[in-house]
Coordinates of C-alpha atoms in Angstrom, one line a residue:
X1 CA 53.7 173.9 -202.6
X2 CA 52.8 177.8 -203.8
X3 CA 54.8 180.3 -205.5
X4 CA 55.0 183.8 -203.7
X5 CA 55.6 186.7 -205.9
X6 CA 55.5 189.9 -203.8
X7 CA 56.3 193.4 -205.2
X8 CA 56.8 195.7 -202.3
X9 CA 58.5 199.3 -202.0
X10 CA 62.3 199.2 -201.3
X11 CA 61.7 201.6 -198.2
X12 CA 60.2 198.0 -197.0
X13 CA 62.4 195.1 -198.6
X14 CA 65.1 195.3 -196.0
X15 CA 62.6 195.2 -193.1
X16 CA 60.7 192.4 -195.0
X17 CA 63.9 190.3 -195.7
X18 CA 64.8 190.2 -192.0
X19 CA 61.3 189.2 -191.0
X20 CA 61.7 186.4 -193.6
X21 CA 64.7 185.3 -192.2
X22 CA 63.8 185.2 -188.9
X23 CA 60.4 183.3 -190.1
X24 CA 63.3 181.2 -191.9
X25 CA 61.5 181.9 -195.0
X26 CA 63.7 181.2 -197.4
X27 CA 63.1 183.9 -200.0
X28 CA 64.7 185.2 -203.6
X29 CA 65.2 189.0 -203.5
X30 CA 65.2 190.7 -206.9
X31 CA 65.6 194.1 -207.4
X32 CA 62.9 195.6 -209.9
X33 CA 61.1 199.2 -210.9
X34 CA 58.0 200.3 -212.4
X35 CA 54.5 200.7 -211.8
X36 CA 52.6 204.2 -211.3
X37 CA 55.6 206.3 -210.0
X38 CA 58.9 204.1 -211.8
X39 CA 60.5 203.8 -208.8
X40 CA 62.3 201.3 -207.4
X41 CA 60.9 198.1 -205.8
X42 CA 61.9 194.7 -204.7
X43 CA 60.6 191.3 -205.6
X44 CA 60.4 188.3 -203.0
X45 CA 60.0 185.2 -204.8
X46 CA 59.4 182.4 -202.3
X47 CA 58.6 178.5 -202.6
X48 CA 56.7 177.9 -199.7
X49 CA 54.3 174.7 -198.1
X50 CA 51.0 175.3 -198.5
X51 CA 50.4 175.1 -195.0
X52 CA 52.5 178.0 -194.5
X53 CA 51.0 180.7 -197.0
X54 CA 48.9 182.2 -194.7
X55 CA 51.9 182.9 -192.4
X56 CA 54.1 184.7 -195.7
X57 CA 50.9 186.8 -196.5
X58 CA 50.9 188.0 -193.4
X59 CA 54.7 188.7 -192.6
X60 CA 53.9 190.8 -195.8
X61 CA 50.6 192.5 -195.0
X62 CA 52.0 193.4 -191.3
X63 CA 55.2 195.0 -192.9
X64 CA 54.6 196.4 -196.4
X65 CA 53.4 200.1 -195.8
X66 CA 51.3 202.7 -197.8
X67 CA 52.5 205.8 -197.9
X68 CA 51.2 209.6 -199.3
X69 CA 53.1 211.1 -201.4
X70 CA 53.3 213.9 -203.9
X71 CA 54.0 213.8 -207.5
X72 CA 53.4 215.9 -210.9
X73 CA 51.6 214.1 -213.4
X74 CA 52.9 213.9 -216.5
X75 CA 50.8 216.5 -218.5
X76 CA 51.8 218.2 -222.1
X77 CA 50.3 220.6 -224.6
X78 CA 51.7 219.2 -228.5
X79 CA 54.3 217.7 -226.8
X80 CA 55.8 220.7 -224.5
X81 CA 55.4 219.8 -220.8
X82 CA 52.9 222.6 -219.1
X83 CA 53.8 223.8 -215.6
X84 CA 51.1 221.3 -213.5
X85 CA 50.2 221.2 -209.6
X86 CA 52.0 218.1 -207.7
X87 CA 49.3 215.8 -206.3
X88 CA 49.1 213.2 -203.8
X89 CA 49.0 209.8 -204.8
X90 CA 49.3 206.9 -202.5
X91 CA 51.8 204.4 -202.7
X92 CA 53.3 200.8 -201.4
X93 CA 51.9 198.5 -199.7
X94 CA 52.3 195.2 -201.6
X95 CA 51.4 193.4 -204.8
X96 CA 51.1 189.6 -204.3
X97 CA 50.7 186.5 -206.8
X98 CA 50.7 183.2 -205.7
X99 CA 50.6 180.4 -208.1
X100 CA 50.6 176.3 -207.4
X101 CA 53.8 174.6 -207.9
X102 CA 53.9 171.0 -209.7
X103 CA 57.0 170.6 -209.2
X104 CA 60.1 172.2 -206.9
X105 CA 63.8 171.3 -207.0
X106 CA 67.2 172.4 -205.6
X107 CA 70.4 171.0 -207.2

């Protein structure tokens, strides 16, 4: 068995959790923030047969999107923030970890 940990944009998470379901992935959906921007994301953690990893990875790859979008980086002078031009960054898509399993359970 693996682990799936995948980190994906919540503009994606709904789309992703039906495509799950209709998989019937079964999949924990936790909601979580950070990274570049601190915005808000979801995480899928799924137990899934080995056999089947290739199929979760790419449910995720087909439906997890990257995006442009602008932003204003966080610049100050001795600590007063200056006036500084937005930039585009790219964001989403998905982070993915997968990990062996030694053992799974459900009570």
């Amino acid at each position: 068995m693996k682990l799936v940990n995948a980190i994906v944009q919540d503009k994606d998470a709904t789309k992703l959790a039906n495509a799950f379901v209709k998989a019937k992935i079964q999949a924990t959906r936790l909601a979580t923030s950070g990274g570049f921007l601190r915005s808000g994301n979801t995480t899928f953690i799924i137990a899934i047969d080995e056999d089947r990893i290739e199929e979760v990875l790419q449910i995720i790859k087909d439906i997890s999107q990257k995006r442009k979008q602008f932003m204003v980086p966080p610049i100050s002078v001795e600590g007063e923030r200056t006036g500084a031009f937005p930039v585009e960054v790219e964001v989403g898509g998905a982070t993915v970890f997968t990990q062996t399993i030694d053992d799974f359970y459900q009570f």
